[in-house]
Coordinates of C-alpha atoms in Angstrom, one line a residue:
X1 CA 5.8 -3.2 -7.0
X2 CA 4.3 0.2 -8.3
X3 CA 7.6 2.4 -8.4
X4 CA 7.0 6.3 -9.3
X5 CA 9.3 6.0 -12.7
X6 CA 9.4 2.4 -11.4
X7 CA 10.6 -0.3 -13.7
X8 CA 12.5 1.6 -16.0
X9 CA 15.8 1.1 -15.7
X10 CA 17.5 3.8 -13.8
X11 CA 21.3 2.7 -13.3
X12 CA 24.2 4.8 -14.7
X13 CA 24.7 2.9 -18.1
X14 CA 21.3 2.0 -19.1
X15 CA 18.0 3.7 -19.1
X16 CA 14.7 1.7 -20.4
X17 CA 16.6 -0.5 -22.0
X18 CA 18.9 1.6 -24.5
X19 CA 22.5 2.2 -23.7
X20 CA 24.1 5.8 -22.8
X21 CA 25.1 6.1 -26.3
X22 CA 21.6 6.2 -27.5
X23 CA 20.1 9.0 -25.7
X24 CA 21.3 12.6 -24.7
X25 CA 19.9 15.1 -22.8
X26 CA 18.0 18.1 -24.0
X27 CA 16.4 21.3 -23.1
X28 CA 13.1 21.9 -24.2
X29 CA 11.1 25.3 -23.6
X30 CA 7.3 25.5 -23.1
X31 CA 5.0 27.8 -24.5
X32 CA 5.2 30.0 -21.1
X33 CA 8.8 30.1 -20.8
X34 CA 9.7 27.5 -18.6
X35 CA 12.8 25.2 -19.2
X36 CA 12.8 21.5 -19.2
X37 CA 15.4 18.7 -19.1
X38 CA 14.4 15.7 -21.3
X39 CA 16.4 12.4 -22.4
X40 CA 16.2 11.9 -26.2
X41 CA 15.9 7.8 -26.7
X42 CA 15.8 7.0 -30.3
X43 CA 14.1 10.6 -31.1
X44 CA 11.9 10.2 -28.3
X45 CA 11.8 13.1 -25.2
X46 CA 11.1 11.4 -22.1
X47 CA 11.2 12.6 -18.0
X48 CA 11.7 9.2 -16.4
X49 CA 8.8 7.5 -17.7
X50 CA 7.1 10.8 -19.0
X51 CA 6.7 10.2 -23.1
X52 CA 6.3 13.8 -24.1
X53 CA 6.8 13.3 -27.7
X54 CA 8.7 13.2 -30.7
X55 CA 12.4 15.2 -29.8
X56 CA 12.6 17.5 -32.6
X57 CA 9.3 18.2 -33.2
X58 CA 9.3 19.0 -29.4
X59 CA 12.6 21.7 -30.0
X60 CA 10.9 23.0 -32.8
X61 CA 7.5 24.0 -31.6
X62 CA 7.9 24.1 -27.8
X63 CA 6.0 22.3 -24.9
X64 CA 2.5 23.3 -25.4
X65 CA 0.9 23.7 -22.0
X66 CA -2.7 22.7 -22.6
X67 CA -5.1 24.9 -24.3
X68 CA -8.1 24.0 -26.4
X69 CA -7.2 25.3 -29.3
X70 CA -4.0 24.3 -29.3
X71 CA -2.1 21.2 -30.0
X72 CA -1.3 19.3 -27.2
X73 CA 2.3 17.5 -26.8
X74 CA 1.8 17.4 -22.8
X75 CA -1.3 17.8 -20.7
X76 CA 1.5 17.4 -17.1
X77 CA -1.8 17.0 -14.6
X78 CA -0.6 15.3 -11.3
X79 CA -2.6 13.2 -9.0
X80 CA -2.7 14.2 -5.6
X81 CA 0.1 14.1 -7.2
X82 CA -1.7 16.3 -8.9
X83 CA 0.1 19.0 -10.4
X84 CA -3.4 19.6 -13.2
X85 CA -4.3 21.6 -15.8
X86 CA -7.3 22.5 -15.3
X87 CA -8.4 22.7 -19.0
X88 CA -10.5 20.4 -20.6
X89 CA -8.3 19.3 -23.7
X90 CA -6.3 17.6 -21.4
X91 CA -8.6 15.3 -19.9
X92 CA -10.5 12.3 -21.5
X93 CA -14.1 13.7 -22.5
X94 CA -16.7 12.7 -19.9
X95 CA -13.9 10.7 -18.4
X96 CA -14.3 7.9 -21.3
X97 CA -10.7 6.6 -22.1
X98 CA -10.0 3.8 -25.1
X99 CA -7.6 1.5 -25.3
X100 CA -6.3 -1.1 -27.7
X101 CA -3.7 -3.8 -26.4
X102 CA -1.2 -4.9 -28.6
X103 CA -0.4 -8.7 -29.6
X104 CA 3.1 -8.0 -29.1
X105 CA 2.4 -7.3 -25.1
X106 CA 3.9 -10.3 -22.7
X107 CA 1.2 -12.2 -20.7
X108 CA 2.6 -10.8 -17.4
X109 CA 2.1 -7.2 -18.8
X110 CA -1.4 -7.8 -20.4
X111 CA -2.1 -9.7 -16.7
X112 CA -0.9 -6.2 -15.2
X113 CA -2.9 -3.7 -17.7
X114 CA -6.0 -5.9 -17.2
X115 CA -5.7 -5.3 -13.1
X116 CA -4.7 -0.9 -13.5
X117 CA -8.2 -1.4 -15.7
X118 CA -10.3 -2.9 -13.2
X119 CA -8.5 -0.8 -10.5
X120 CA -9.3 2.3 -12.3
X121 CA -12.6 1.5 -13.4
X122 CA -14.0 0.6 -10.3
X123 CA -12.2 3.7 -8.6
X124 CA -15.3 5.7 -9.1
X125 CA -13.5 8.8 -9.6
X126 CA -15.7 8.8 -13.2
X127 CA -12.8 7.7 -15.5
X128 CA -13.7 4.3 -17.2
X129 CA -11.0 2.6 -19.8
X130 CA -13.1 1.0 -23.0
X131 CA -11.7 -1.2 -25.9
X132 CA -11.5 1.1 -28.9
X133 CA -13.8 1.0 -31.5
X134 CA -13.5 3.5 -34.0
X135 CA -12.3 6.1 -31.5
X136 CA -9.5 8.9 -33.0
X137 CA -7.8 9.1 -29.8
X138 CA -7.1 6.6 -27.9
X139 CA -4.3 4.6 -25.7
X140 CA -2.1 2.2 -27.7
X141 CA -0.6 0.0 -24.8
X142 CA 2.6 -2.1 -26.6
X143 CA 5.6 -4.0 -25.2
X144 CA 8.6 -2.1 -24.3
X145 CA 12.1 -2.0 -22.8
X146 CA 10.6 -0.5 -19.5
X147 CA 7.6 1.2 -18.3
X148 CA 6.5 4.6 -19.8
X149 CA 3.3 7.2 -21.0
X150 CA 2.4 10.1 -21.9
X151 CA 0.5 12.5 -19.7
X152 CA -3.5 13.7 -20.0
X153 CA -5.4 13.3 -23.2
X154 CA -3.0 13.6 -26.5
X155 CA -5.5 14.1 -29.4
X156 CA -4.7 11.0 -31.9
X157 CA -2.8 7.4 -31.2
X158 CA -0.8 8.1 -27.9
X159 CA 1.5 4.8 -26.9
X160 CA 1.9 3.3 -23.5
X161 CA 5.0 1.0 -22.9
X162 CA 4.6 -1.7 -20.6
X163 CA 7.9 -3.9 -20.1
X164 CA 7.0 -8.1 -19.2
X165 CA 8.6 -7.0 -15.5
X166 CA 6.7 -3.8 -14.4
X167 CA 3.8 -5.3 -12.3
X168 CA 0.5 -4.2 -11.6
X169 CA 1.5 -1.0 -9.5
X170 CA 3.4 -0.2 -12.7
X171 CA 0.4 -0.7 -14.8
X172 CA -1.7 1.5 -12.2
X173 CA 0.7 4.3 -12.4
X174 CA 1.1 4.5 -16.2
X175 CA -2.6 4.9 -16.6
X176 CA -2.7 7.4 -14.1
X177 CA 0.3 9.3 -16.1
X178 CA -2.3 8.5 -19.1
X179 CA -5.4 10.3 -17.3
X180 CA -3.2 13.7 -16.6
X181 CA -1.4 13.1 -13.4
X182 CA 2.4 13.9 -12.7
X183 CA 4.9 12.9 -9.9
X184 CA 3.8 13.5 -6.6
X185 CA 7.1 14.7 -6.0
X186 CA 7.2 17.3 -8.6
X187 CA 4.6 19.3 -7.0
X188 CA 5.7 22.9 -6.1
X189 CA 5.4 22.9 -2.9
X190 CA 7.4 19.3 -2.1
X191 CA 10.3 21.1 -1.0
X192 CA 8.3 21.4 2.6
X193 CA 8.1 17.6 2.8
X194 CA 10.8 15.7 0.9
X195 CA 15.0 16.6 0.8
X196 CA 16.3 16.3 -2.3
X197 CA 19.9 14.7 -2.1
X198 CA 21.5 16.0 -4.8
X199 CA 24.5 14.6 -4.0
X200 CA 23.1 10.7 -4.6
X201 CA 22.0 11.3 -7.7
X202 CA 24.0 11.4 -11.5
X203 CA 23.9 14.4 -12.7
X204 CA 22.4 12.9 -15.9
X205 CA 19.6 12.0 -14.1
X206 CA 18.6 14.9 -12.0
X207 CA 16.1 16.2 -14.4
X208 CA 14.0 13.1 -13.0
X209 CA 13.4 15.6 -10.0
X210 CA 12.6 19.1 -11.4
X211 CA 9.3 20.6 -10.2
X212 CA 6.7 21.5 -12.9
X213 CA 6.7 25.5 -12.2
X214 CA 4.3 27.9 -12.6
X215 CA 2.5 25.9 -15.8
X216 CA 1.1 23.3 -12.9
X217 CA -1.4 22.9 -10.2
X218 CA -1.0 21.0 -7.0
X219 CA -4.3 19.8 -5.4
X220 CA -5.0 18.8 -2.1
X221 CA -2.3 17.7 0.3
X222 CA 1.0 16.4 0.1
X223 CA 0.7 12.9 -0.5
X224 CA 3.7 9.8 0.7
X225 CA 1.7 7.3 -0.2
X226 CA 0.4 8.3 -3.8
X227 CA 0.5 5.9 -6.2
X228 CA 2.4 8.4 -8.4
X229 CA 5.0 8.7 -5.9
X230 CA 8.8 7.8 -6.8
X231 CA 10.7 5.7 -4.0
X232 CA 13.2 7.1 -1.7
X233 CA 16.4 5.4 -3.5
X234 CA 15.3 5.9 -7.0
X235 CA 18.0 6.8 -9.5
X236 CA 20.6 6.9 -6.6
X237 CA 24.2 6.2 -7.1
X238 CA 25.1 4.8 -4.4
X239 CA 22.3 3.0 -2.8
X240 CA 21.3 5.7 0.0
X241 CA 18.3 8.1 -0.5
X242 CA 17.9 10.6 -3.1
X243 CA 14.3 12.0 -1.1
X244 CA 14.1 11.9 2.8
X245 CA 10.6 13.1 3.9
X246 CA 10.6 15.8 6.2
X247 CA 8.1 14.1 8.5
X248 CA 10.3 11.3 10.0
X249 CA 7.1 9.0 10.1
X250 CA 7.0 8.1 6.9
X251 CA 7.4 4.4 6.4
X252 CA 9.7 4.5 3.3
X253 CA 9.3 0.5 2.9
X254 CA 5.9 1.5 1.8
X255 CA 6.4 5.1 -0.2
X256 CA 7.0 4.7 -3.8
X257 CA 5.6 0.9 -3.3
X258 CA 1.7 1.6 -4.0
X259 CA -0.2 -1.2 -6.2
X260 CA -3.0 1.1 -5.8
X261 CA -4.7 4.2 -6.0
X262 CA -4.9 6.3 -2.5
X263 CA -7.3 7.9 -0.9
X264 CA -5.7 11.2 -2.1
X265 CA -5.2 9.9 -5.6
X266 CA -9.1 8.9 -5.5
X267 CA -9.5 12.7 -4.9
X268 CA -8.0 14.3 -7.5
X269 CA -9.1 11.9 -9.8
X270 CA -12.3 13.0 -8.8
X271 CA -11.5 16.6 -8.8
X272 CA -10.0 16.1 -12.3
X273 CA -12.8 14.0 -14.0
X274 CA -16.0 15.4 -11.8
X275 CA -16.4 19.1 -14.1
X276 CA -13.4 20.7 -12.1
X277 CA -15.4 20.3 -8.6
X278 CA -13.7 19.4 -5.4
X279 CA -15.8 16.8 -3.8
X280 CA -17.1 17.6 -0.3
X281 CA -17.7 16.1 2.4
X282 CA -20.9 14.8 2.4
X283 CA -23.2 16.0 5.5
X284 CA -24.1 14.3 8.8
X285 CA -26.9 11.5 8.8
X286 CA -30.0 12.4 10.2
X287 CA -33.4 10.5 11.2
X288 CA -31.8 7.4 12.9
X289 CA -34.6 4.4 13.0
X290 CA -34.4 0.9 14.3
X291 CA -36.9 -1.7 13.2
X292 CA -37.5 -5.5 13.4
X293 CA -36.0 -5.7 17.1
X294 CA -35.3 -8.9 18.6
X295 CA -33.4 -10.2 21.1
X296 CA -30.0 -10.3 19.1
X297 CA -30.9 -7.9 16.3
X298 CA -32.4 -4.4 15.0
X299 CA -32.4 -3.3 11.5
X300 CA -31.3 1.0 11.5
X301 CA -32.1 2.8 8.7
X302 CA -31.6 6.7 8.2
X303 CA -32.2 9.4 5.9
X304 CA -29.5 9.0 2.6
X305 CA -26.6 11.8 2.3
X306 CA -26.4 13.4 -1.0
X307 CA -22.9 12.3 -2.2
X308 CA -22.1 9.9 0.4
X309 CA -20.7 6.4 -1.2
X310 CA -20.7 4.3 2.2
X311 CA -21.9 4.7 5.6
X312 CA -20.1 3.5 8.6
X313 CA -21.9 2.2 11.7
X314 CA -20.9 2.4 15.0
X315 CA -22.0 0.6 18.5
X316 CA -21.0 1.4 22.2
X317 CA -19.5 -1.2 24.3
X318 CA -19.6 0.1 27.8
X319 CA -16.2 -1.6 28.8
X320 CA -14.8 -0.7 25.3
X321 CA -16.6 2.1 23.7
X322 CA -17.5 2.8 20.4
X323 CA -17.0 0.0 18.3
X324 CA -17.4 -1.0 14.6
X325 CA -21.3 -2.6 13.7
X326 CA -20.7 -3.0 10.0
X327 CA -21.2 -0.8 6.6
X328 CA -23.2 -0.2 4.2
X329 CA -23.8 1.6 0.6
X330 CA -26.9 2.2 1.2
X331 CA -29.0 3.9 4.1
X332 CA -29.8 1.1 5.9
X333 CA -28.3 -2.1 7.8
X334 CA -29.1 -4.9 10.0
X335 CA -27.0 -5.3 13.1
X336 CA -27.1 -8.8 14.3
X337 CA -25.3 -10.9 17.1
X338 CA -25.9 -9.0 19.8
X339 CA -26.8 -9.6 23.7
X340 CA -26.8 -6.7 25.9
X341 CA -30.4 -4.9 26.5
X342 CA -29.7 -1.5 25.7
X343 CA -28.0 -0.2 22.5
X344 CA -26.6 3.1 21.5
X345 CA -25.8 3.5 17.7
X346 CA -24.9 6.1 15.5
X347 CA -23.5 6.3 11.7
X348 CA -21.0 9.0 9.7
X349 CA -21.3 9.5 6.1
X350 CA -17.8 9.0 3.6
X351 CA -17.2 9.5 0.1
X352 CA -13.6 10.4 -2.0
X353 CA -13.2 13.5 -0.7
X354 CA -13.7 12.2 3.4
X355 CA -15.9 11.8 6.4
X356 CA -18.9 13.6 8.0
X357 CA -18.5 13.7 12.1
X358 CA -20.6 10.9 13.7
X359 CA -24.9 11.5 13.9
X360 CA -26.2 11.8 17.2
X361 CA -26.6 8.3 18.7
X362 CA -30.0 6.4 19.1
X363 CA -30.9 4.3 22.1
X364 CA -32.2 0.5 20.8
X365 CA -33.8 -1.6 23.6
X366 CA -33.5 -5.6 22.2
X367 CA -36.5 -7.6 23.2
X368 CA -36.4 -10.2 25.6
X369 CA -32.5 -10.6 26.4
X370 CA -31.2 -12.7 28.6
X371 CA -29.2 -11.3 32.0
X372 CA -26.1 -11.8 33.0
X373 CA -24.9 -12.2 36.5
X374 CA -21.1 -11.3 36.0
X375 CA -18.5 -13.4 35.3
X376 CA -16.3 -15.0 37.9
X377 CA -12.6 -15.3 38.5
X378 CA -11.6 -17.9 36.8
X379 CA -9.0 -20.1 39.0
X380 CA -5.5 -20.9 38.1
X381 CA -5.0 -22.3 35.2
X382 CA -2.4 -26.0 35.0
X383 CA -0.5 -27.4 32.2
X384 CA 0.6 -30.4 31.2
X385 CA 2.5 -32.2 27.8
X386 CA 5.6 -29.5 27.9
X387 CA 8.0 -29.8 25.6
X388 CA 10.6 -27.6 24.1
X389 CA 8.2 -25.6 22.0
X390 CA 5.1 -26.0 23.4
X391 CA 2.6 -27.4 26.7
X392 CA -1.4 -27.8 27.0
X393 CA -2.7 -25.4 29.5
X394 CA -6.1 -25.9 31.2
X395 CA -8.3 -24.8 33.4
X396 CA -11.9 -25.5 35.1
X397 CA -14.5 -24.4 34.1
X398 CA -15.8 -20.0 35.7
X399 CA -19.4 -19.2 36.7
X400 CA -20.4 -16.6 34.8
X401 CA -18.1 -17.5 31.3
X402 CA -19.4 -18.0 28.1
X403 CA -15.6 -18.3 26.5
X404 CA -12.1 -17.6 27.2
X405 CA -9.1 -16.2 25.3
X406 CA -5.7 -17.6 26.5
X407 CA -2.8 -15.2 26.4
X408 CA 1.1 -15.6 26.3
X409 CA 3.1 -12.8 27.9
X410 CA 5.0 -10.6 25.2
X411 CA 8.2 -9.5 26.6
X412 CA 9.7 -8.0 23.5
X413 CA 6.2 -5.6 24.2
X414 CA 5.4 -6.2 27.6
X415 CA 2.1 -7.0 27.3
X416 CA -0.7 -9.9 27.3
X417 CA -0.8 -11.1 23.7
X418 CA -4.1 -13.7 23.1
X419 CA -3.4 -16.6 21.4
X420 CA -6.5 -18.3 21.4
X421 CA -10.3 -17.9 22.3
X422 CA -11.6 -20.9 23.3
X423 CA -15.1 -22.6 24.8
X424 CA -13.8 -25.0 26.0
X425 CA -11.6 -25.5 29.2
X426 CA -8.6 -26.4 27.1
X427 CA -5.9 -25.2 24.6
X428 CA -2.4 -26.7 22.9
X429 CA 0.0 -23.9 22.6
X430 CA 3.2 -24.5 20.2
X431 CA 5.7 -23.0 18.1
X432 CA 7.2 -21.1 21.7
X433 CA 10.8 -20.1 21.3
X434 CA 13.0 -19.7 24.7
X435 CA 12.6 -21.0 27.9
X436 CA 10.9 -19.8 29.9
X437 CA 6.8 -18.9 29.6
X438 CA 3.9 -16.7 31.2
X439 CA 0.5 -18.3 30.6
X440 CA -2.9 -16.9 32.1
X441 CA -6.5 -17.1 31.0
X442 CA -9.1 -14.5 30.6
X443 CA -12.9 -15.4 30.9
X444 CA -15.6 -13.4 28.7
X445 CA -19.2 -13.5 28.9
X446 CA -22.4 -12.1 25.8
X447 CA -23.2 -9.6 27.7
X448 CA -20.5 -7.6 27.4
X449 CA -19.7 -7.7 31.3
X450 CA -15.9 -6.9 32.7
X451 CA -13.7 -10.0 31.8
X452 CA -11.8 -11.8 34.3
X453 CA -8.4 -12.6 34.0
X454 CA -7.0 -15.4 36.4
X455 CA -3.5 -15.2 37.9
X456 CA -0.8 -15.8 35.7
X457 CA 1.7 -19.1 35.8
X458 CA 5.3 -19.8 34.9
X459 CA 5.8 -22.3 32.5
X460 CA 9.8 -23.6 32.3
X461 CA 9.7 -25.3 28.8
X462 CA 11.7 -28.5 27.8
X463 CA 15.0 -28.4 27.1
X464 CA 15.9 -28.2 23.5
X465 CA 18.0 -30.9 21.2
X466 CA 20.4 -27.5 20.4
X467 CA 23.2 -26.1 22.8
X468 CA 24.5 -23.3 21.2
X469 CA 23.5 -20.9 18.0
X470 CA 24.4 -22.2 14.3
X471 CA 27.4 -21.0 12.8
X472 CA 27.6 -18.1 10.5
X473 CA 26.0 -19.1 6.8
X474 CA 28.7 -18.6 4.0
X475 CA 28.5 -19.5 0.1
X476 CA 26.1 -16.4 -0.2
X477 CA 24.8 -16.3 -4.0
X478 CA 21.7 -15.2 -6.0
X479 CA 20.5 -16.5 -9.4
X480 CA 17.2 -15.7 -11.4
X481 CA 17.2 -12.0 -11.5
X482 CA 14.9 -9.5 -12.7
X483 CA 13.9 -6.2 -12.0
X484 CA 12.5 -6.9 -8.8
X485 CA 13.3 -10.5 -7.3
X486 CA 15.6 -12.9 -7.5
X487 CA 16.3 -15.9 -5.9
X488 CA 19.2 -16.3 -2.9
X489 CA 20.9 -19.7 -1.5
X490 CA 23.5 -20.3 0.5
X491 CA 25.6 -23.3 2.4
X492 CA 23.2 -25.2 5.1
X493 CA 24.3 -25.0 8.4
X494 CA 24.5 -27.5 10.5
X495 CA 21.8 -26.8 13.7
X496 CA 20.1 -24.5 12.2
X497 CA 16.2 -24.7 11.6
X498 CA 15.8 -21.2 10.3
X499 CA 17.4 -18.6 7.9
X500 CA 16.8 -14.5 7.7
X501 CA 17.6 -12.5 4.9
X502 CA 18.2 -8.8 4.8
X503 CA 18.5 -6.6 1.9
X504 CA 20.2 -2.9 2.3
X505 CA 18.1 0.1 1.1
X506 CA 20.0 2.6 2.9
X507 CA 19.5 0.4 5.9
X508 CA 19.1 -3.2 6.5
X509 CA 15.4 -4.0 6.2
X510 CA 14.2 -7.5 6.6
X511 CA 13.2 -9.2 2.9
X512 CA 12.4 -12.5 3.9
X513 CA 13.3 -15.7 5.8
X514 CA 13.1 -19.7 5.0
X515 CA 13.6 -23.2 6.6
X516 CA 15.9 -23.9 3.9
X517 CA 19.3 -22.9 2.5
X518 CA 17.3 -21.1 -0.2
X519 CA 14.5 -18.6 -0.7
X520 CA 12.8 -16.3 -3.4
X521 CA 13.0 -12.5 -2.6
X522 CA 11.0 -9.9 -4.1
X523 CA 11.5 -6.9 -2.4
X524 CA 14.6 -5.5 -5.1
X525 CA 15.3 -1.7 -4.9
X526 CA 15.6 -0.5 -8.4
X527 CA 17.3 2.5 -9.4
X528 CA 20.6 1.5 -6.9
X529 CA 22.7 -1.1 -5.6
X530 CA 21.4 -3.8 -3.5
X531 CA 23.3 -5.8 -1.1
X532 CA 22.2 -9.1 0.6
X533 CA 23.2 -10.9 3.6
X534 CA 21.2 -13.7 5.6
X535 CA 21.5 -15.0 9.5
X536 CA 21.1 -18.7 10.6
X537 CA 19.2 -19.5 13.7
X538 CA 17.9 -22.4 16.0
X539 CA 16.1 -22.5 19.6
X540 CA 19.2 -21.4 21.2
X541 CA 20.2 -18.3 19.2
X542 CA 20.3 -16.9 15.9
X543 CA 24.3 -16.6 14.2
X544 CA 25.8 -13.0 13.2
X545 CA 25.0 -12.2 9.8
X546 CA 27.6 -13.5 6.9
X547 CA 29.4 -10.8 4.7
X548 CA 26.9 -9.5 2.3
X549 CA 27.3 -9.8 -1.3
X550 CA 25.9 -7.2 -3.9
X551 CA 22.9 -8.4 -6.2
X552 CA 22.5 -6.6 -9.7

């Protein structure tokens, strides 16, 4: 999991691996008068898992915002993030960045820096890591008590700590730090989409939130979803959130959880590395041709966008509308499969920094296609073989049908859900839970023409070997804990034939579920308390969930 300040340790008694008595907090000015809160571990200054440099040298001289002839002890450019300086001597020259990994790394963290590298190098924002060679400054990625680096280019040997438990998101957002991005949240303007909850979090560690000021620049939108985003309980003290978006959408389960770069971190990697240009969006395609027609396929071609690094392709369905035909990197692509006569196509243009709107469409005439004559209704379908889970439904054969999908009424949704799509006149449908079942089958032709659904049927399934819910689990406990899993088991109870388990985050969320007594979770909250608590259920009912238990 890729946690903004993620994998250091964030509890009250212990950050990145040194106890309270080893670090204190300290006030360090920059060159431009702006105040910041550090932690001082072992002479080191560090913002969560911001290195800025050696303590004293750092209350002597000052935070140097980035010049180029100046020394820099912090370059503090956020991705999309982005809070940048937009000065070169923060930034890797011609976005070249060496690296040298060190023997004492775990293989789970060298496993992890090898993925951020590929990640990043085929981001094509322009920034490629290299092995050193002979390089002055350069990356030195060593083992550590937690996750850390320091921001932009240094000038000289500038570490990266990478604990055996950080993960690939981890790795990700350490390099980012490395190529001069900040905290999404520290932008200036996050106040209009995040509440900070002061209240959850140790005064010791509220410095972890401080916005970068005037020595910054944000650029481009707010982004949830960056990969330099912290998550919405991190460094809480209680377990409930220390940031609350302001747009209620937000899937939290998801912010602060990135293993890779977004769209909007793409961006500003790209503003950062491409000579201090915003990427455009790249114009609308032009000159749409289709060549080599057959009766199934066409190959379209059309003139190449400047800037444009893929082109979607889109068909029209005249029951469905536009849908997708494939894309391409190029200006050209064969669309294949295809049955109706006439064809409308057009194509839009993407890169980093977006779309272009759709081209005007083309009209393709295949050669030689095939009618159809509609499609029939297909008659009610039958079932046989019911049991308490399951039945086989048939059906005979409709005029007209090249295939069918069979669909199972969702009530939870109250709509048709397809299960299948078949060509024959057959289908086994298992793993039902309740008792009682809508079945129906819709019949599809290759030419695109209306489908034809027949009448639905009630299916009453078999009665099951249970007769009431299991009891309530108990013997709750976890074993094998790290950072961000652990491993939960409890008593087996008797009836059941499934087990959930929840995790609270500030609500119960749903972490995973097993057919047996025992099941390996990796969905742990750092920077809080977690609490666990699991349900047992069978074909008649699920159980109330036991008393939850707190996992450290």
């Amino acid at each position: 999991m890729a946690f903004a300040d993620e994998n250091i340790r964030t509890d009250k008694d212990n950050l990145m691996g040194f106890s309270s008595e080893d670090r204190q907090l300290v006030t360090i000015k920059t060159n431009d008068g702006i105040e910041i809160t550090a932690v001082d571990i072992n002479g080191q200054a560090f913002v969560g898992d911001i290195l800025l440099g050696n303590t004293q040298e750092l209350l002597k001289h000052g935070l140097i915002v980035v010049d180029n002839s100046q020394q820099v002890y912090q370059s503090d450019v956020n991705a999309n993030a982005a809070i940048i300086y937009p000065n070169s001597g923060a930034v890797w020259p011609n976005g070249v960045v060496p690296y040298v990994m060190s023997s004492s790394l775990s293989s789970s963290a060298r496993n992890a820096l090898y993925y951020a590298i590929d990640h990043w190098n085929n981001s094509g924002t322009g920034i490629q890591l290299v092995a050193r060679t002979n390089e002055g400054s350069y990356i030195n990625m060593i083992n550590a008590g937690g996750c850390y680096s320091m921001i932009g280019r240094q000038g000289g040997v500038q570490n990266l700590g990478l604990a055996a438990n950080c993960g690939n998101g981890a790795a990700v957002h350490e390099i980012g730090h490395a190529v001069g991005f900040y905290h999404e949240q520290s932008r200036n303007d996050r106040d209009n989409y995040l509440t900070i909850n002061w209240s959850n979090i140790s005064s010791s560690m509220q410095y972890n939130f401080q916005k970068m000021g005037s020595g910054g620049m944000d650029h481009g939108s707010y982004d949830y979803y960056s990969i330099m985003h912290y998550f919405s309980t991190a460094f809480s003290i209680n377990g409930y959130p220390t940031m609350v978006p302001t747009d209620s959408s937000i899937n939290l389960s998801v912010m602060g959880f990135a293993q890779v770069l977004s769209n909007k971190d793409l961006s500003a990697a790209s503003y950062l590395y491409g000579g201090g240009v915003n990427p455009s969006l790249p114009a609308t395609p032009s000159n749409l041709v289709a060549s080599s027609i057959t009766s199934s396929a066409f190959n379209l071609t059309w003139s190449a966008v400047t800037g444009a690094s893929q082109y979607d392709v889109e068909r029209w369905l005249d029951n469905t509308g536009w849908v997708s035909a494939g894309t391409s990197t190029s200006n050209t692509i064969n669309i294949s499969g295809l049955s109706n006569t006439d064809q409308w196509v057009h194509v839009k243009a993407k890169n980093n920094a977006g779309s272009s709107d759709y081209s005007d469409y083309i009209h393709v005439q295949l050669a030689d296609v095939a009618q159809c004559d509609g499609i029939s209704i297909p008659a009610e379908p039958v079932t046989i073989n019911i049991t308490g889970s399951g039945f086989t439904l048939s059906w005979s054969a409709t005029t007209g049908a090249d295939y069918y999908q069979v669909q199972i009424w969702n009530q939870d949704t109250s709509a048709w859900n397809t299960v299948a799509n078949v060509n024959g006149t057959s289908h086994d449908i298992t793993g039902l839970t309740g008792i009682t079942v809508y079945a129906r089958v819709v019949a599809h032709n290759n030419c695109d023409d209306e489908p034809q659904a027949s009448s639905w049927i009630t299916i009453t399934l078999a009665a099951t070997s249970c007769t009431v819910a299991p009891a309530t689990p108990t013997g709750l406990t976890y074993s094998n804990s790290t950072y961000y899993q652990f491993d939960a088991s409890w008593s087996q109870v008797a009836g059941a034939t499934s087990y959930d388990v929840q995790l609270w985050n500030g609500q119960w969320v749903d972490a995973a579920s097993s057919t047996n007594a025992s099941v390996s979770v990796d969905k742990l909250y750092p920077g809080g308390s977690n609490y666990l608590q699991v349900s047992a259920s069978n074909a008649c009912g699920s159980s109330s969930y036991s008393n939850y238990i707190a996992v450290n």
